[in-house]
GROMACS .gro file of C-alpha atoms in nm:
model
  323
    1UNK     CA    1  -0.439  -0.364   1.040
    2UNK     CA    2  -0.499  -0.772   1.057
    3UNK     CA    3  -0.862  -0.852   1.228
    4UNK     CA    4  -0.853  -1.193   1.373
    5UNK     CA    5  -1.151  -1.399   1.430
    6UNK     CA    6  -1.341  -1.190   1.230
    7UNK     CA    7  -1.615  -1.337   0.957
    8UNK     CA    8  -1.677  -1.156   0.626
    9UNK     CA    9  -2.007  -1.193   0.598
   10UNK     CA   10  -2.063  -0.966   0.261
   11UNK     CA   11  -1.891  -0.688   0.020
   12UNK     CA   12  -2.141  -0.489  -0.172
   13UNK     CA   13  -2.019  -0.304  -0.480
   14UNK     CA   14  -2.224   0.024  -0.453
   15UNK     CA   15  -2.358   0.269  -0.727
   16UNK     CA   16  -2.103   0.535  -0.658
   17UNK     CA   17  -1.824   0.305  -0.698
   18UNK     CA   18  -1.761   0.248  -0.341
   19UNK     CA   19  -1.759  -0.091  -0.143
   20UNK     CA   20  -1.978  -0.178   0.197
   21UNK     CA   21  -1.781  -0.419   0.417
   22UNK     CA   22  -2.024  -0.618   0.605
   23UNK     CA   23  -1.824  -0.835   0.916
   24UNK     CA   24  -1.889  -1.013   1.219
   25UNK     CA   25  -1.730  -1.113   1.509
   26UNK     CA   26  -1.985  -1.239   1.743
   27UNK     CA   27  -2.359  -1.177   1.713
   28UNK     CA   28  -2.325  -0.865   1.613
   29UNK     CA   29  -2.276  -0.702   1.226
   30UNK     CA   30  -1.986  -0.429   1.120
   31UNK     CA   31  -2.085  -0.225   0.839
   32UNK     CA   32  -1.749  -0.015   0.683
   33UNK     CA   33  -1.717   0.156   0.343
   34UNK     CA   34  -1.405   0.099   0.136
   35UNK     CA   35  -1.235   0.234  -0.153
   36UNK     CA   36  -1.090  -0.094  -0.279
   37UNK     CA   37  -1.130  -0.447  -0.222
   38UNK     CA   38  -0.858  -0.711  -0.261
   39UNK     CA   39  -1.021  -1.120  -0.261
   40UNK     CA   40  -0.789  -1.308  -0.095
   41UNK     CA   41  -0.992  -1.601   0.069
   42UNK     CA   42  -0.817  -1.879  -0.129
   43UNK     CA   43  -0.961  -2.156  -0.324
   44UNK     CA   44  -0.875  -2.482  -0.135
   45UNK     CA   45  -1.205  -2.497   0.127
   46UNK     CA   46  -1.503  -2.563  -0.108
   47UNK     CA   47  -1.430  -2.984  -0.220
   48UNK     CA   48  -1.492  -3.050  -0.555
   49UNK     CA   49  -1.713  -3.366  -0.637
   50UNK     CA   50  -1.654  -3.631  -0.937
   51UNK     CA   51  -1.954  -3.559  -1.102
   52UNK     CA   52  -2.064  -4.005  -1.145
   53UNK     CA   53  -2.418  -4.092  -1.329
   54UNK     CA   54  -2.578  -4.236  -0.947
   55UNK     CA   55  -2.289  -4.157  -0.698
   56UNK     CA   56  -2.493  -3.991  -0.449
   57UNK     CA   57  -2.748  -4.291  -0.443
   58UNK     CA   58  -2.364  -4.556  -0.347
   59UNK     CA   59  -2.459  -4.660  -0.030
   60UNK     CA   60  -2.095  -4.653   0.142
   61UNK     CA   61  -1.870  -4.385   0.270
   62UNK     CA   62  -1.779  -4.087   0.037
   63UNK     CA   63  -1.542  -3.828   0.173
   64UNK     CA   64  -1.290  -3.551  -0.003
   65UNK     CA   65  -0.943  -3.550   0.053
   66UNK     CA   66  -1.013  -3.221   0.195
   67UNK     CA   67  -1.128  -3.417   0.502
   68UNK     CA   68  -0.849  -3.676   0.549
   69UNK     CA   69  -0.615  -3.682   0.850
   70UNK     CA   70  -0.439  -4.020   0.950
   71UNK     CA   71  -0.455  -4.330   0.744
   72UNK     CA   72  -0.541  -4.594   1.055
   73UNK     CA   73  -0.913  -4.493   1.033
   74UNK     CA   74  -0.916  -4.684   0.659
   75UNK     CA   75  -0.706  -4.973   0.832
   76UNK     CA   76  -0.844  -5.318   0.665
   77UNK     CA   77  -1.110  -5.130   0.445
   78UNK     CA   78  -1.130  -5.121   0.045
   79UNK     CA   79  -1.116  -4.763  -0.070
   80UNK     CA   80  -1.132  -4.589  -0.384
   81UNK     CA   81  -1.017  -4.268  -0.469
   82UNK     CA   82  -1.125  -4.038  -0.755
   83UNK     CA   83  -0.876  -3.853  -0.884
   84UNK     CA   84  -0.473  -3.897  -0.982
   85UNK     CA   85  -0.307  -3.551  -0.888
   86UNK     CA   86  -0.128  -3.471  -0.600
   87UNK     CA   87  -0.372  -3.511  -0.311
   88UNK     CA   88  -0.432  -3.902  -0.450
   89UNK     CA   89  -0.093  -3.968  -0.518
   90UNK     CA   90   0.020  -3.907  -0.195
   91UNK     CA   91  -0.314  -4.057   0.010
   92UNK     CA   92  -0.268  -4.305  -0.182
   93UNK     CA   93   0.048  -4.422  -0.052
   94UNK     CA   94  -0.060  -4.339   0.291
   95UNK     CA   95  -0.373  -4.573   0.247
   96UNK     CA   96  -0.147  -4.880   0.120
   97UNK     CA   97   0.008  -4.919   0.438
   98UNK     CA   98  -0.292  -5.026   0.619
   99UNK     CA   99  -0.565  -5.038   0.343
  100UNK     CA  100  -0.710  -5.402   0.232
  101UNK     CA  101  -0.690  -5.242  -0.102
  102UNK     CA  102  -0.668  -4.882  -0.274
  103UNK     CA  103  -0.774  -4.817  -0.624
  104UNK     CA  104  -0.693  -4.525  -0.789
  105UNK     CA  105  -0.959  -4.417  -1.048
  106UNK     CA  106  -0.812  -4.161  -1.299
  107UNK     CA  107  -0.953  -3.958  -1.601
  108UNK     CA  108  -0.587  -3.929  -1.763
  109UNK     CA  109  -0.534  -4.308  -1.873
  110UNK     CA  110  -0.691  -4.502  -2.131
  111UNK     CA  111  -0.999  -4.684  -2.104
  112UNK     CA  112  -0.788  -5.022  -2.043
  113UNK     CA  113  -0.591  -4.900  -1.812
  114UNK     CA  114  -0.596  -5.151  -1.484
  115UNK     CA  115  -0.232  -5.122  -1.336
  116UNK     CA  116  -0.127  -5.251  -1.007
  117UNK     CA  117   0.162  -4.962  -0.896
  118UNK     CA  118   0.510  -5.091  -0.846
  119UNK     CA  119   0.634  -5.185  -0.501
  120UNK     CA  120   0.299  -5.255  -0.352
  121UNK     CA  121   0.047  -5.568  -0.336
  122UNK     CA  122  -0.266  -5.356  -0.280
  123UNK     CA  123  -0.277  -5.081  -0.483
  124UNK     CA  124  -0.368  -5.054  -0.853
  125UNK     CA  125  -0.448  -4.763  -1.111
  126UNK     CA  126  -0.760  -4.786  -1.267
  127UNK     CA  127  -0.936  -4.587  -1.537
  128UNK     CA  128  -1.225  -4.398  -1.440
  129UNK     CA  129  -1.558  -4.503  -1.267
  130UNK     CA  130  -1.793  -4.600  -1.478
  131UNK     CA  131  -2.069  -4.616  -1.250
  132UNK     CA  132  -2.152  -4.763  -0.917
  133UNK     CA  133  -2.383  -5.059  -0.842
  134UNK     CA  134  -2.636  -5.159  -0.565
  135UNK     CA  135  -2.437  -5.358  -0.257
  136UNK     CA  136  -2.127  -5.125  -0.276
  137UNK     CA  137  -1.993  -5.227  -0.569
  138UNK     CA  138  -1.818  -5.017  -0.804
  139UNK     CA  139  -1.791  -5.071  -1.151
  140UNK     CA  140  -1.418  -4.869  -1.397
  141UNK     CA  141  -1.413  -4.837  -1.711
  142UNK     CA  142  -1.193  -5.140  -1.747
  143UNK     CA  143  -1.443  -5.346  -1.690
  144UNK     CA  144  -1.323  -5.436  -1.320
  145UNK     CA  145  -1.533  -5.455  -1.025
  146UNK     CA  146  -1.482  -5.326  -0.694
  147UNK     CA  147  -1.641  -5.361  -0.335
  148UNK     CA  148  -1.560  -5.121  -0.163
  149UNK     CA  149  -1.553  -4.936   0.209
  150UNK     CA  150  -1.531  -4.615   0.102
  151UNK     CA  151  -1.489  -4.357  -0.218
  152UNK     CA  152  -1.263  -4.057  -0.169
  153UNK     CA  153  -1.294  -3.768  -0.389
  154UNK     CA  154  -0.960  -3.611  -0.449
  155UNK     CA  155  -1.055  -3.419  -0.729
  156UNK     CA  156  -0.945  -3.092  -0.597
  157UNK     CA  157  -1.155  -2.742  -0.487
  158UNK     CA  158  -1.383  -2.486  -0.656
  159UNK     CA  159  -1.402  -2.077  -0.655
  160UNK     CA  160  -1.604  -1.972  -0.338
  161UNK     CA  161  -1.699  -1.616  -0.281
  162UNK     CA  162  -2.051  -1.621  -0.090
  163UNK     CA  163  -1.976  -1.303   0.074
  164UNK     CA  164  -1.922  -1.107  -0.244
  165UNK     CA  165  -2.223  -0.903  -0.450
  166UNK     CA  166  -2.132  -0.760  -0.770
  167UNK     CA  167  -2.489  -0.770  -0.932
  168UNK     CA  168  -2.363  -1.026  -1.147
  169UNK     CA  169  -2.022  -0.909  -1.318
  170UNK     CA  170  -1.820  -1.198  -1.165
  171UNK     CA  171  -1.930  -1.524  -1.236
  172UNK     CA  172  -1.758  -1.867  -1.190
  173UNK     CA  173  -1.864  -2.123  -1.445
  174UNK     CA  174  -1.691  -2.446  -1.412
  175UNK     CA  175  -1.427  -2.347  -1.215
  176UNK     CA  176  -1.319  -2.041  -1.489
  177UNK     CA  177  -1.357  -1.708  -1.285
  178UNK     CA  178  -1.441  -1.421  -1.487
  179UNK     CA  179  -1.366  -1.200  -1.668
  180UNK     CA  180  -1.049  -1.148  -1.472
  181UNK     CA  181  -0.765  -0.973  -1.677
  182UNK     CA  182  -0.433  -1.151  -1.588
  183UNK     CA  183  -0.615  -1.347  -1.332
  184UNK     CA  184  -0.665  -1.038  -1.113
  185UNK     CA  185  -0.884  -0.751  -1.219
  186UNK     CA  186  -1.227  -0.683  -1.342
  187UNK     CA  187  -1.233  -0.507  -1.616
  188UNK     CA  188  -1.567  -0.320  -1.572
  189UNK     CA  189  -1.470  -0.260  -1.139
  190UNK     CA  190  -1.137  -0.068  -1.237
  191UNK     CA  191  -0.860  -0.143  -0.996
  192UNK     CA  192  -1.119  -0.119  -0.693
  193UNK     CA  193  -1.199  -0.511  -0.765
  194UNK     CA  194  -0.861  -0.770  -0.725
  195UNK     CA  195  -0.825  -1.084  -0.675
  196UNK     CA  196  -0.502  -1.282  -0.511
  197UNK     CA  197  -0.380  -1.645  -0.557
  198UNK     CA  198  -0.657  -1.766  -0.839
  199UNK     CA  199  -0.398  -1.911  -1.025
  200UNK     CA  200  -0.274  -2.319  -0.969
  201UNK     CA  201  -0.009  -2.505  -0.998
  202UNK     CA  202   0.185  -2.264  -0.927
  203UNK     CA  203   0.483  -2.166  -0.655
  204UNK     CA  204   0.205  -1.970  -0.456
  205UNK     CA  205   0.368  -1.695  -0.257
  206UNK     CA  206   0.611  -1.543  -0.504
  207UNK     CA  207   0.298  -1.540  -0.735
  208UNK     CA  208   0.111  -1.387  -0.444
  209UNK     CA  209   0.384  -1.102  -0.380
  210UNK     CA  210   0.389  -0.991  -0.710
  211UNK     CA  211   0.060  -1.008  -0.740
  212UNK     CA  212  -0.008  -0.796  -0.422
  213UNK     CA  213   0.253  -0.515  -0.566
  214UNK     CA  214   0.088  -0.489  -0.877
  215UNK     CA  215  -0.250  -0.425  -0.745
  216UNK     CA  216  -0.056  -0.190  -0.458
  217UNK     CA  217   0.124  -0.007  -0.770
  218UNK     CA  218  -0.258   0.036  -0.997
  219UNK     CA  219  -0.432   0.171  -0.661
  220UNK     CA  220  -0.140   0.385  -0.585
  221UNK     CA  221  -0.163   0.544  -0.927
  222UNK     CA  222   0.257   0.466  -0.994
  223UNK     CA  223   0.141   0.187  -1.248
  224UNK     CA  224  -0.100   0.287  -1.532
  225UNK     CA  225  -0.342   0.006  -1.620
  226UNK     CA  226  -0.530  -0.045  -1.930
  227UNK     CA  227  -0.865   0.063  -2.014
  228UNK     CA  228  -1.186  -0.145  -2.009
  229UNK     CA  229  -1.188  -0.196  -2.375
  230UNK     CA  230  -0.845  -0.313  -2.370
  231UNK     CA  231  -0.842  -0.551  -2.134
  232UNK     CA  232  -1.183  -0.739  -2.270
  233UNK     CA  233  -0.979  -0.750  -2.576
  234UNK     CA  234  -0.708  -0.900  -2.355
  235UNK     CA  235  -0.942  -1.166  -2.201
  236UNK     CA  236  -1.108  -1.252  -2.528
  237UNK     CA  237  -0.795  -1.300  -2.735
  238UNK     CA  238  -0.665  -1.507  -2.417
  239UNK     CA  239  -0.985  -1.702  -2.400
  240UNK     CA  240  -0.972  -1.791  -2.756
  241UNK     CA  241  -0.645  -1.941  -2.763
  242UNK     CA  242  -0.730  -2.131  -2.442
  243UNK     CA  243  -1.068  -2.261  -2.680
  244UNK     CA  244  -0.847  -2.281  -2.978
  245UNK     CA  245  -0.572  -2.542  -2.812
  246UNK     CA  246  -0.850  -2.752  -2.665
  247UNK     CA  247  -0.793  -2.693  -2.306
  248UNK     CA  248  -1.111  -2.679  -2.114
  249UNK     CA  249  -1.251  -2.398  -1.937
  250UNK     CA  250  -1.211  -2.532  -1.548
  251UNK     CA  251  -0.824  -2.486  -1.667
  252UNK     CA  252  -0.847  -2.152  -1.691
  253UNK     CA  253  -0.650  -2.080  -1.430
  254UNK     CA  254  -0.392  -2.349  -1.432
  255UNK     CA  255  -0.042  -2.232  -1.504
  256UNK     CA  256   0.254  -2.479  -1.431
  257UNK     CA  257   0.575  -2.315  -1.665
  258UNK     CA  258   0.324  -2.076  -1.792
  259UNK     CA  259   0.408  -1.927  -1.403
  260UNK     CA  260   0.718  -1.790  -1.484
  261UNK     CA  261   0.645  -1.585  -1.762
  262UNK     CA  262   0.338  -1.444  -1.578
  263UNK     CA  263   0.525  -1.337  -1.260
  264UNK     CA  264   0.769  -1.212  -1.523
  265UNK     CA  265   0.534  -1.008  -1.729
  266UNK     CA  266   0.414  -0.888  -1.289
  267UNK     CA  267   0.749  -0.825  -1.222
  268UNK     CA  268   0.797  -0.612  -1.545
  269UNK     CA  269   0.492  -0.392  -1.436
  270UNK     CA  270   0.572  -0.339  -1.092
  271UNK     CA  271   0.955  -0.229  -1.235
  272UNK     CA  272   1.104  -0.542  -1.002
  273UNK     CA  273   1.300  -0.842  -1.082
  274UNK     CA  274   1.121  -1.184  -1.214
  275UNK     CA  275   1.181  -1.477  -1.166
  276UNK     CA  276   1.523  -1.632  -1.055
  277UNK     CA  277   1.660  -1.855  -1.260
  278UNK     CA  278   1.762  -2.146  -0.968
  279UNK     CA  279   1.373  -2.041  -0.852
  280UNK     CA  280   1.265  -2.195  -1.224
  281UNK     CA  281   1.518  -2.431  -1.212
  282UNK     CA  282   1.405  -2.593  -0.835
  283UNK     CA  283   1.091  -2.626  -0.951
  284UNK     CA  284   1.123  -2.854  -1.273
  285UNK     CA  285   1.371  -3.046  -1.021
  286UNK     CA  286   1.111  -3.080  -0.750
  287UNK     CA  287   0.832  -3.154  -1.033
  288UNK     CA  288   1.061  -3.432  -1.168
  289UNK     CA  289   1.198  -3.557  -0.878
  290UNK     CA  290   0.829  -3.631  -0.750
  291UNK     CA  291   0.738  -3.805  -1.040
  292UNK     CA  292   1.041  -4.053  -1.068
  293UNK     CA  293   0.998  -4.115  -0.651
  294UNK     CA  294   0.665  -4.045  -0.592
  295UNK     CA  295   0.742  -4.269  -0.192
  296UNK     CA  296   1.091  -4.098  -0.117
  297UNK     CA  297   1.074  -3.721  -0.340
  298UNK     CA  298   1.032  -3.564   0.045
  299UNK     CA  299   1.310  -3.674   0.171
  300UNK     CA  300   1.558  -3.737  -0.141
  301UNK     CA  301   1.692  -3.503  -0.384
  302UNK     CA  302   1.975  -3.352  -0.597
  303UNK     CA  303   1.936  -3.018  -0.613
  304UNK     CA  304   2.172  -2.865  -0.371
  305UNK     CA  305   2.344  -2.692  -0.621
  306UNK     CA  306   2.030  -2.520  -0.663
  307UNK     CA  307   1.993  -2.460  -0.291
  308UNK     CA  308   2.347  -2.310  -0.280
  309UNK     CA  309   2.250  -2.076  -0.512
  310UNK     CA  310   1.928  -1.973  -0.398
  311UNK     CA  311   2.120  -1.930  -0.036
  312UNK     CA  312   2.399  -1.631  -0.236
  313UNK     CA  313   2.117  -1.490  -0.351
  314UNK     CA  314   1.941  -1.445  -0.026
  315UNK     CA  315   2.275  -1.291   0.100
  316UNK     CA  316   2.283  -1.040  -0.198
  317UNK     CA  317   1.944  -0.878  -0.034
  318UNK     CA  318   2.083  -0.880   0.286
  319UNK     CA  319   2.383  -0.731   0.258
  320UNK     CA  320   2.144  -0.470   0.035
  321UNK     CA  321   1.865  -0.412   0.327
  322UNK     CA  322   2.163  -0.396   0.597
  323UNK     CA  323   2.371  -0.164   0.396
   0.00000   0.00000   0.00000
């Protein structure tokens, strides 16, 4: 059953293992008790800020890329946006068409870096801010100074779950949810605690169909999980390697190739097949082609081979489901 217009306002884990199920549709409060609770509220609501010594105290526009529509509002402005992933490389673009000037302040580059972008007059890469300055001026790392109209954040979206009490066993600490074994279960909840689409970078709906029969197969019974202690040994040895190779803890949850092998290791549980291999395949394509052609990837490409085989596959289940 799908409930439209219908606000979850809070889940309470209760002492005898059950869940209350508070909702709303108007003024008035729905109270339910459940067996299981799956979180599937998505993570790409709640903006992200750069966290700059003195940004709050800038005295021009600051918006997140969250909030951006059509370009023509920033027509014959100066803007700045924080960040250098997919929301700014795109915005970006959009902004140069009309923009005085965009400036593109990334934590990936060198110090030095101060880059105007090929194919464009007004629009240059920039290390990151280093602070900001009274009159709307904004000083990089590089040592470059910039009035501008108005700073964009495009530095992407954090875990949100106000509606959800669990005295305290899930926690989100810069952007790492936890403990979550294989980014979907609690280890101390059981299966009655899951979580779908935390991971990024990712192809999201495969990821969220296998991740949906997995937690379908543990609640069912047909797929044994692991015990507490096992999984926390899991999560730690995970955890550790993630500490050991440097990589921060708001990456957590950031996959890229690491994808495959995940909805692999899913697919293996759940007694299904992984990942396609033209599925892999389109994706490093995609990835590369909108790296080279960061204007034109939409529109151009070369992977029709891919497409063709994708297409016999699709035919395969068909003919299967008709039969």
């Amino acid at each position: 059953m799908v409930r439209f217009e219908m606000e979850v306002v809070k889940v309470q884990n209760l002492e005898n293992g059950k869940w209350k199920f508070r909702s709303k549709k108007t003024i008035e409060f729905d109270d339910e008790i459940y067996d299981a609770i799956a979180v599937c509220n998505g993570h790409y609501t709640e903006p992200c800020i750069a966290e700059i010594p003195s940004i709050n105290l800038w005295p021009g526009k600051q918006m997140h890329s969250h909030n951006f529509r059509i370009p023509e509002s920033f027509r014959d402005q100066v803007a700045i946006l924080i960040g250098s992933s997919s929301s700014a490389v795109d915005i970006c673009r959009d902004l140069a068409a009309v923009a005085k000037e965009v400036h593109v302040a990334s934590r990936s580059v060198a110090d030095e870096t101060y880059t105007k972008q090929h194919g464009y007059d007004n629009l240059w890469l920039h290390s990151m801010i280093d602070s900001d300055c009274k009159g709307g001026t904004v000083v990089f790392r590089n040592g470059k100074v910039v009035l501008a109209d108005v700073i964009m954040h495009c530095t992407g979206y954090k875990y949100h779950f106000p509606f959800l009490d669990t005295n305290g066993i899930v926690t989100v600490d810069d952007n790492h949810l936890g403990p979550l074994y294989n980014h979907v279960f609690l280890p101390a909840l059981g299966p009655c605690l899951s979580f779908i689409g935390i991971p990024w970078k990712v192809v999201p709906f495969p990821l969220f169909e296998i991740q949906s029969k997995w937690i379908a197969g543990v609640l069912s019974g047909r797929i044994t999980r692991q015990s507490q202690k096992e999984m926390m040994k899991d999560i730690k040895a995970f955890y550790s390697i993630l500490e050991a190779s440097g990589i921060p803890k708001r990456y957590t949850h950031c996959m890229g190739e690491s994808q495959f092998e995940y909805n692999n290791w899913l697919a293996a549980e759940c007694g299904c097949q992984g990942t396609e291999k033209w599925r892999k395949q389109m994706y490093a394509a995609a990835s590369e082609n909108r790296r080279l052609k960061p204007d034109t990837y939409r529109d151009e490409w070369e992977d029709h081979h891919l497409v063709l085989a994708a297409h016999e596959d699709f035919i395969k289940f068909t003919s299967i489901s008709n039969s």
